[in-house]
Short mmCIF file of C-alpha atoms in Angstrom, two decimals:
data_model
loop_
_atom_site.label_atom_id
_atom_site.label_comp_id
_atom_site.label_asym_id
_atom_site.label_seq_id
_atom_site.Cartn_x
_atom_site.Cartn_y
_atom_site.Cartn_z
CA UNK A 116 35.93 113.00 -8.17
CA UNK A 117 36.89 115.99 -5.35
CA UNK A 118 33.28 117.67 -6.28
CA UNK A 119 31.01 114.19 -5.92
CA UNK A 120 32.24 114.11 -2.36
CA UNK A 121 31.76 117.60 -1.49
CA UNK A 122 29.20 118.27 0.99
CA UNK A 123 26.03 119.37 -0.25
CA UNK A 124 25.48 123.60 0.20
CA UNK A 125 23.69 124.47 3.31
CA UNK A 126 19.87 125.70 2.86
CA UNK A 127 19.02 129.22 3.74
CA UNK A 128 17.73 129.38 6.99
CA UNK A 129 14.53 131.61 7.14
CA UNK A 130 14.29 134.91 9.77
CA UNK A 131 11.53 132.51 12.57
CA UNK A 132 14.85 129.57 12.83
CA UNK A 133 17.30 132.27 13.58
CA UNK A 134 15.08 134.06 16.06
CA UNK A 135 13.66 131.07 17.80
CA UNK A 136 16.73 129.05 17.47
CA UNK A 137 18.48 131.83 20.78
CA UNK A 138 16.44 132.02 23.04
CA UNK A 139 15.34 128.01 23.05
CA UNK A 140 18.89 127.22 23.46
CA UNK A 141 19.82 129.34 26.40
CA UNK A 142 16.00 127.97 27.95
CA UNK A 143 17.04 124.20 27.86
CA UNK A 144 21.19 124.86 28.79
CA UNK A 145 19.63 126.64 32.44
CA UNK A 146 17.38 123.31 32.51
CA UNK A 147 19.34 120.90 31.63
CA UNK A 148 22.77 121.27 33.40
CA UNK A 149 21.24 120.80 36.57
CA UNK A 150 19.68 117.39 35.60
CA UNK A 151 23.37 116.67 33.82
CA UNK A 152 25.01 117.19 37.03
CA UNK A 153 22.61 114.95 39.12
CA UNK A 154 22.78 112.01 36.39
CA UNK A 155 26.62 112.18 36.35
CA UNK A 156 26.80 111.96 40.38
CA UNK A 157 23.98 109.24 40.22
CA UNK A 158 25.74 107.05 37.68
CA UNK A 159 28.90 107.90 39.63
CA UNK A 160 27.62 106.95 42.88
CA UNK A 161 25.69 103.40 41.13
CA UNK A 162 29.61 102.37 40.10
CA UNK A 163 31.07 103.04 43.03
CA UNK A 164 28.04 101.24 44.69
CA UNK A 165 28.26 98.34 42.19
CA UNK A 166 32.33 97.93 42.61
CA UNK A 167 32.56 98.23 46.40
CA UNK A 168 29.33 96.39 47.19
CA UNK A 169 27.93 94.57 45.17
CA UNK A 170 30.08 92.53 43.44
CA UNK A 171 32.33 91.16 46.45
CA UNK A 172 28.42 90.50 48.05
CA UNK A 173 27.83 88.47 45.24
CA UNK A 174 30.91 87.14 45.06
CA UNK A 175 30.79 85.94 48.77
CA UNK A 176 26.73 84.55 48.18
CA UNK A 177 28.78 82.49 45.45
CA UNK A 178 30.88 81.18 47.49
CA UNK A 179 28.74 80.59 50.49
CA UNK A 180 26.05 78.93 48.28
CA UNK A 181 28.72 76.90 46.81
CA UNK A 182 29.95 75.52 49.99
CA UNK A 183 26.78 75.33 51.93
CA UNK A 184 24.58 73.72 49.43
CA UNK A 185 26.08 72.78 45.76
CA UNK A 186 29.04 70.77 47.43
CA UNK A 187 26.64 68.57 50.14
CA UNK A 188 24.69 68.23 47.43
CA UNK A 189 26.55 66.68 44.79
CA UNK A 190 28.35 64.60 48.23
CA UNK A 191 24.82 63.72 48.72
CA UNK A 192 24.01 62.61 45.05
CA UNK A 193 27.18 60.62 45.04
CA UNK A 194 26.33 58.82 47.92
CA UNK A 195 22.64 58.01 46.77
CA UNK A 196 23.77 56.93 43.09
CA UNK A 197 26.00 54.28 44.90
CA UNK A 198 23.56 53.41 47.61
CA UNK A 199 21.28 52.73 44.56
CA UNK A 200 23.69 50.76 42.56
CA UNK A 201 24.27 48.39 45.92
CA UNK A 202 20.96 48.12 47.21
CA UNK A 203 18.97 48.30 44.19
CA UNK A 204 21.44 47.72 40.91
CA UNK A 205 23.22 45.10 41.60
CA UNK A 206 20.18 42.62 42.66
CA UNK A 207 18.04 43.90 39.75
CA UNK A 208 21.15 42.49 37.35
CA UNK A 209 21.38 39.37 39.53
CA UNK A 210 17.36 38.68 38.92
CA UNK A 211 17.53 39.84 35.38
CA UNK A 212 20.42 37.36 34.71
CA UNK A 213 19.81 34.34 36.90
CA UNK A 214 16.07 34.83 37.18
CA UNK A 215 14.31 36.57 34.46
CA UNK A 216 16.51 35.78 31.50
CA UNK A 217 16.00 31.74 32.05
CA UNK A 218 12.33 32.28 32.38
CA UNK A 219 11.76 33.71 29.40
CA UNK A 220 14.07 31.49 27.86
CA UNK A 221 12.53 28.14 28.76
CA UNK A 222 9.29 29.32 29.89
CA UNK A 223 8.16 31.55 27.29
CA UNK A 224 10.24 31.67 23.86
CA UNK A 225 11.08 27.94 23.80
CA UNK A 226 7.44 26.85 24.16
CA UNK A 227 6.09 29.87 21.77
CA UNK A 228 8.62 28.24 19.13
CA UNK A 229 7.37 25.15 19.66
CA UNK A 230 3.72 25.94 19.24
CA UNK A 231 4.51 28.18 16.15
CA UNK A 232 6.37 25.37 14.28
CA UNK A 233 4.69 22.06 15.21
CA UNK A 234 1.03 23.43 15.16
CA UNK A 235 0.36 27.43 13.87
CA UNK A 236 2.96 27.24 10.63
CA UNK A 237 0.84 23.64 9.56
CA UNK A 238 -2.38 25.24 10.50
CA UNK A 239 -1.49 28.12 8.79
CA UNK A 240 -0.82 26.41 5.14
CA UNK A 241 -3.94 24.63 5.33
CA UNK A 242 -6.17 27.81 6.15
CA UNK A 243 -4.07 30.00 2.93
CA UNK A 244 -5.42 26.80 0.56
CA UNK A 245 -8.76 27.18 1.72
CA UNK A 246 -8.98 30.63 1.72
CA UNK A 247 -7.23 30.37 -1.95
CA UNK A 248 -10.18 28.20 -2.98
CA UNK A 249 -13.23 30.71 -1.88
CA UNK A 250 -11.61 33.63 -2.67
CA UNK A 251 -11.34 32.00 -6.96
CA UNK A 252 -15.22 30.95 -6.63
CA UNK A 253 -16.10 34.91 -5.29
CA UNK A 254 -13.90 36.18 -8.03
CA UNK A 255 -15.92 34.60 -10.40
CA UNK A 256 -19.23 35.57 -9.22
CA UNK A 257 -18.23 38.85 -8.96
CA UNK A 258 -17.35 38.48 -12.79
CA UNK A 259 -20.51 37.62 -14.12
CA UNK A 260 -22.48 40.03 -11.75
CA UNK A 261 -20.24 43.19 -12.77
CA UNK A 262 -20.78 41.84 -17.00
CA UNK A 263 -24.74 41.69 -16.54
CA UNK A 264 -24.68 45.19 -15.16
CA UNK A 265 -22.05 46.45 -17.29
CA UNK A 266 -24.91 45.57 -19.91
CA UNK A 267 -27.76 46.83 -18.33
CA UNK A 268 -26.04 50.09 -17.83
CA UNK A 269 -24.75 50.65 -21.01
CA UNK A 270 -28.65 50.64 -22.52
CA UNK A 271 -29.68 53.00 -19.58
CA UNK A 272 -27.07 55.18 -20.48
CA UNK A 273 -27.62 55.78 -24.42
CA UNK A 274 -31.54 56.28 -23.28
CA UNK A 275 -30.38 59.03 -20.65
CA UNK A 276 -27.97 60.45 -22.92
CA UNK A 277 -30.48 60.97 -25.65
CA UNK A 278 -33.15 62.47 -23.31
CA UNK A 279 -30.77 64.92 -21.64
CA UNK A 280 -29.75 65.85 -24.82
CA UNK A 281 -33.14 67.08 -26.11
CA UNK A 282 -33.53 68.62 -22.02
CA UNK A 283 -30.56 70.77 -22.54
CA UNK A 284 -31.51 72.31 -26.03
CA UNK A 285 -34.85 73.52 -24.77
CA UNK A 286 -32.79 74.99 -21.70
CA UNK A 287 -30.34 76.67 -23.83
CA UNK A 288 -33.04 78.67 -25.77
CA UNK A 289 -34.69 79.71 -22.93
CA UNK A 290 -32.00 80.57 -21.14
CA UNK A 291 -30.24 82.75 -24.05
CA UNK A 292 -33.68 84.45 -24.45
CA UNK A 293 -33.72 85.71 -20.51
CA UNK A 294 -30.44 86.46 -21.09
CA UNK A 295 -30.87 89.17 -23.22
CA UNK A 296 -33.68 90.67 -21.49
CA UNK A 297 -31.21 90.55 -18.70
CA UNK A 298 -28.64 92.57 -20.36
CA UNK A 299 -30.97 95.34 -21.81
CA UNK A 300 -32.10 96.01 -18.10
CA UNK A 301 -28.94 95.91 -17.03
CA UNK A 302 -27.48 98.87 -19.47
CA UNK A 303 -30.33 101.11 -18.40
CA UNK A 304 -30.14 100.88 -14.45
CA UNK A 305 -26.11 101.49 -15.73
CA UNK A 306 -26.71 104.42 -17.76
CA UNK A 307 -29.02 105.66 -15.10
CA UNK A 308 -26.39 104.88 -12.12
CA UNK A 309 -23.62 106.24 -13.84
CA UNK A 310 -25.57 109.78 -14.05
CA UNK A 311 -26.86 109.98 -11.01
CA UNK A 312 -22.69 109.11 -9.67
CA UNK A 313 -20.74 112.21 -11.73
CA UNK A 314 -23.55 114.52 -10.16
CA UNK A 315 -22.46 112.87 -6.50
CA UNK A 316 -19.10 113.16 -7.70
CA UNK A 317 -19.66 116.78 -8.86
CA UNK A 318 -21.16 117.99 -6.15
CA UNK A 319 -19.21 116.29 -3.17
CA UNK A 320 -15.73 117.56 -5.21
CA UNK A 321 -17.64 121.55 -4.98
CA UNK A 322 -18.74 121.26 -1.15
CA UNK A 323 -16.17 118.97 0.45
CA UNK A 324 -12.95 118.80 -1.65
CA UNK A 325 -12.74 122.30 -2.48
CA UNK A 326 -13.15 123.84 0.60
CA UNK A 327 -10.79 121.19 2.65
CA UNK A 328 -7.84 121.33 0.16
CA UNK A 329 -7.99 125.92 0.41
CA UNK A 330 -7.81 124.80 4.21
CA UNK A 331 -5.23 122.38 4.21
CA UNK A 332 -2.70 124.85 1.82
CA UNK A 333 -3.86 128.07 3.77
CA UNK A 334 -3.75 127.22 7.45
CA UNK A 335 -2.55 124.00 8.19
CA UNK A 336 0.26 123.40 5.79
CA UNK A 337 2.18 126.89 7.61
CA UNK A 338 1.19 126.00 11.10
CA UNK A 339 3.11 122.38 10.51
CA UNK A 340 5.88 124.10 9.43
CA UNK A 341 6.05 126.17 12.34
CA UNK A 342 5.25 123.78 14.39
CA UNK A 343 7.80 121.60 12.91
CA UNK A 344 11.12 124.11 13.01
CA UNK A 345 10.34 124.63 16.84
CA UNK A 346 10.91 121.10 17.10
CA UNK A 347 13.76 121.04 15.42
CA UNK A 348 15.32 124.01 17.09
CA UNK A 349 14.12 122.30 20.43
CA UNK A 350 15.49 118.76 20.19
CA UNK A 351 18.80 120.36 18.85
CA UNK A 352 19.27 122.53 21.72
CA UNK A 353 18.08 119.88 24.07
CA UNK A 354 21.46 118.06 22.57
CA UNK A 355 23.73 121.01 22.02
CA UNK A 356 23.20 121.39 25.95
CA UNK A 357 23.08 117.81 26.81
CA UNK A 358 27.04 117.96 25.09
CA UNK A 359 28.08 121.44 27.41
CA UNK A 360 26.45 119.70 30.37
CA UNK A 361 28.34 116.84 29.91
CA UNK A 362 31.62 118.65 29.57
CA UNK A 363 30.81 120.43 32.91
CA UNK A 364 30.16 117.31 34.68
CA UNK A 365 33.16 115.91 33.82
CA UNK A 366 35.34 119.07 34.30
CA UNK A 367 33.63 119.02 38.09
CA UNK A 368 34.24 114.94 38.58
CA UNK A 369 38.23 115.84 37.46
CA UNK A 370 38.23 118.46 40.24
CA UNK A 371 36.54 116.40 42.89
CA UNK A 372 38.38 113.70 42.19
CA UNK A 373 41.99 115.75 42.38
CA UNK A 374 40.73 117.39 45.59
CA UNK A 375 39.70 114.04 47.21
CA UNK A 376 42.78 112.02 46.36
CA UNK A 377 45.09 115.27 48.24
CA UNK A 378 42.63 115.03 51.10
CA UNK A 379 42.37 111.32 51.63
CA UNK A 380 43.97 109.09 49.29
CA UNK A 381 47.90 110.58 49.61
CA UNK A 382 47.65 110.42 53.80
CA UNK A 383 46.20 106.89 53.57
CA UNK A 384 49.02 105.44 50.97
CA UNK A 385 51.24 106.68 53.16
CA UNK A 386 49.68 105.15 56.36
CA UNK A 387 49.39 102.05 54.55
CA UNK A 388 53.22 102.14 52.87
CA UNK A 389 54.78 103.30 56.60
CA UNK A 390 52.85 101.06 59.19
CA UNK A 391 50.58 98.55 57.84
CA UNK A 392 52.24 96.95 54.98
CA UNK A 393 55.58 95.79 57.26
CA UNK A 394 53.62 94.44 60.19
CA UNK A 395 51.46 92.67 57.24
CA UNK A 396 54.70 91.31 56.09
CA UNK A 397 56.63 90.51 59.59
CA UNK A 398 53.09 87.83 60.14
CA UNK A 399 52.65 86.46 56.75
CA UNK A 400 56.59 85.55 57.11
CA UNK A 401 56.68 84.78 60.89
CA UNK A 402 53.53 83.19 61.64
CA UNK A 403 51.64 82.38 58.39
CA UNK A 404 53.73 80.59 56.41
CA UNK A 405 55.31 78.21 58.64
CA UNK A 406 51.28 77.28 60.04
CA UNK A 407 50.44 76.79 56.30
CA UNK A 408 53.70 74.60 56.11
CA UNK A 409 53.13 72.62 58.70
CA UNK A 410 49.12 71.95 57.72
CA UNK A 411 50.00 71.02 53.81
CA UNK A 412 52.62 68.42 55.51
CA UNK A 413 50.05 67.49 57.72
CA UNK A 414 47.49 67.05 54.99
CA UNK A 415 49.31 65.13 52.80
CA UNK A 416 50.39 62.59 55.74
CA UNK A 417 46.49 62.39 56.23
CA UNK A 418 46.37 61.67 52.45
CA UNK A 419 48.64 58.95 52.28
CA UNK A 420 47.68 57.27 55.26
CA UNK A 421 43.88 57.59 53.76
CA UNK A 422 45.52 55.82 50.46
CA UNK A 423 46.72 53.54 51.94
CA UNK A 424 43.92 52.17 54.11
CA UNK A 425 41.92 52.14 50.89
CA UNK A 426 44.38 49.81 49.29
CA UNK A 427 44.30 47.89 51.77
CA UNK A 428 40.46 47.60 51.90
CA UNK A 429 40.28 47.04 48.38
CA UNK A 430 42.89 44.22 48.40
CA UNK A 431 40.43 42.11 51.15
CA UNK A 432 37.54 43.16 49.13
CA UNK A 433 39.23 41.43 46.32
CA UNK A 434 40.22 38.83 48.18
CA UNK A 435 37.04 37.77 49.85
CA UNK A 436 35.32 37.89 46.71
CA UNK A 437 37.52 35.47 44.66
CA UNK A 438 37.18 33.24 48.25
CA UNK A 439 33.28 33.45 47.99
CA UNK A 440 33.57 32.81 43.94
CA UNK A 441 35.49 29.54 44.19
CA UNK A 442 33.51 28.27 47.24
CA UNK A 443 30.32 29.00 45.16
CA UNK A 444 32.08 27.02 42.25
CA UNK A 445 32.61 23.84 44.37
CA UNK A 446 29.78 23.91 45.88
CA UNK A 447 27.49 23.91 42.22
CA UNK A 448 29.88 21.51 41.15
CA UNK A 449 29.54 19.29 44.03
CA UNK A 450 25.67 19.23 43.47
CA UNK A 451 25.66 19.22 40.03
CA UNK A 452 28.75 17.16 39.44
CA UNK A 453 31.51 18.11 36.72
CA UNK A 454 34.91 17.38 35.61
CA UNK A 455 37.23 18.33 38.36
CA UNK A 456 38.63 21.99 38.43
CA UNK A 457 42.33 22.24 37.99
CA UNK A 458 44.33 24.02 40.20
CA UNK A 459 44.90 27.43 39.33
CA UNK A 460 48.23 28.28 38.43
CA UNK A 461 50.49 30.23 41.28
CA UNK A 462 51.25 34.05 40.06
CA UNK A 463 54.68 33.30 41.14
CA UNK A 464 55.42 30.64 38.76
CA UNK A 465 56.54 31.80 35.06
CA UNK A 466 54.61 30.46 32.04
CA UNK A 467 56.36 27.30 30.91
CA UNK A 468 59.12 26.81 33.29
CA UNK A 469 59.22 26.00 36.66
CA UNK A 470 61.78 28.97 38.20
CA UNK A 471 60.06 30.80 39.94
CA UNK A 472 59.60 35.13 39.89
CA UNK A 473 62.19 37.56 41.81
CA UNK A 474 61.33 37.95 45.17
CA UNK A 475 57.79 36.32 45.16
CA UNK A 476 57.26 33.37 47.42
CA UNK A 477 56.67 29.57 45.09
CA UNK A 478 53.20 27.81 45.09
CA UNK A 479 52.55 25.05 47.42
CA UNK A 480 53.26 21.41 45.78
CA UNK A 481 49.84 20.00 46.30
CA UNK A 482 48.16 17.20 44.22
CA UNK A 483 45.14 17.45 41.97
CA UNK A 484 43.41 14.75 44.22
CA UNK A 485 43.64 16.90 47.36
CA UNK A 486 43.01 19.49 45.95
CA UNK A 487 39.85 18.36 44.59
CA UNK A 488 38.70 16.60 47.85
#
């Protein structure tokens, strides 16, 4: 088991990999730290770009967009959907109900039913008997027409039959005898192609073959393989100093970094820790929070007062509109007539009894006949 997983020996390298293998190496490593060290400090610099720039930019275009046009827009679209449900909704409904529903009702569908039952269904019947009656008498015809020429084609066909018969014997000779004639021209012009293709074969394989397969082993075959360990030895080295370059860089980004953080970042953390931080403090606890106290008590007086007017507001709104609904109701039945409407029942009353609910106020006592006139 130990020898299956052994790594397979290493090939003897030949005397051209081991000299060109030096010099190639040392060629790209001068080459390629330099373009190493600019990528590093590029990539660095696109980072530092990206985290210090960038994304608060975007972050702010978020927020900007998101104040300036996604919230007056949906605001907007709020306003229009209910605009449209007032002005154009809620009169569509009332015509569909009231206008277009009754017209089709009594206008259309009850007179289509009509006409269907009392005069289509009847004619209807009597057109399926008639048509009943000439379809039979063409079914019959058709009978006796497709018998006579069953017969007439049944003596056409043994006459044909015999005749074609007789036609395709005659054919059948002929055609066997220019068959054969066929075939013994045929093996000839083969025999004679077949010669005249080994000597194009022959000679072709003597004044093209020959010569390009010497070529191909002799010159080209050791000029790929030189051309081919060069390549090798070239895109290895291009990698083997990619690696070193790479450990340079980052050697030289450790140093920079170590010398700018003594330099800079030590004297500002201490600026910040000594003098900025506690006058930051002393007016976020002085002046900051008691403002943002008193505007969240302020806002949520603004809130409640805000409910409340909208409770109020809907309460009338549901007032008027159960005042509008029962004057509409005695006025249809007034000019249609009706039984009279009983009173509705007082929400302070219980169900059954006559005590009346905690703290509400008891109906009026008034009569059904005053009430109704």
């Amino acid at each position: 088991m130990e020898q299956d997983h052994q790594p397979p020996p290493r090939q003897p390298e030949g005397c051209l990999t081991v000299a060109i293998r030096v010099p190639v190496r040392i060629v790209v490593l001068v080459l390629v730290v330099p373009v190493r060290l600019l990528w590093d400090a590029v990539a660095a610099a696109g980072r530092a770009v990206h985290r210090a720039v960038l994304r608060p930019a975007g972050r702010a275009l978020a927020w900007l967009g998101r104040t300036l046009v996604v919230v007056p827009l949906v605001w907007l679209g709020h306003g229009l959907v209910r605009a449209g449900r007032v002005l154009v909704g809620v009169p569509l409904a009332w015509l569909w109900r009231w206008l277009a529903v009754p017209l089709w009702r009594y206008g259309v569908a009850a007179p289509a039913l009509w006409a269907y039952r009392y005069a289509l269904a009847p004619l209807g019947r009597a057109s399926g008997w008639v048509l009943a009656a000439c379809w039979s008498g063409v079914v019959w015809a058709a009978s006796g027409v497709w018998a006579a020429l069953a017969r007439l084609g049944s003596g056409l066909g043994i006459g044909l039959g015999w005749v074609g018969a007789r036609v395709w014997a005659v054919l059948g000779w002929v055609g066997a005898r220019v068959w054969a004639v066929l075939g013994w021209a045929g093996r000839g012009i083969g025999v004679a192609l077949s010669a005249i293709g080994t000597a194009l074969v022959r000679v072709g394989l003597i004044l093209f073959v020959v010569p390009v397969g010497w070529f191909w082993r002799r010159v080209l075959t050791p000029l790929g393989h030189a051309v081919a360990v060069v390549a090798h030895e070239t895109g290895a080295a291009f990698g083997h100093a990619w690696r070193i370059a790479g450990h340079l860089s980052r050697a030289l980004g450790r140093g920079l970094k170590w010398l700018g953080w003594q330099l800079a970042g030590r004297p500002v953390r201490w600026v910040w820790r000594t003098l900025c931080a506690p006058v930051l403090h002393w007016a976020r606890d002085t002046l900051w929070a008691p403002a943002a106290r008193a505007a969240a008590v302020a806002g949520r007086a603004a809130r409640e007062a805000l409910a409340a007017a909208g409770r109020t507001a809907r309460e009338a709104l549901a007032s008027a509109r159960d005042t509008v609904r029962r004057a509409r109701a005695d006025a249809w039945r007034a000019l249609a007539g009706g039984p009279p409407r009983e009173p509705g029942r007082h929400p302070a009353r219980t169900l059954g009894s006559t005590t009346t609910a905690s703290g509400a106020v008891p109906a009026p006592e008034i009569s059904l006949h005053k009430t109704e006139g």
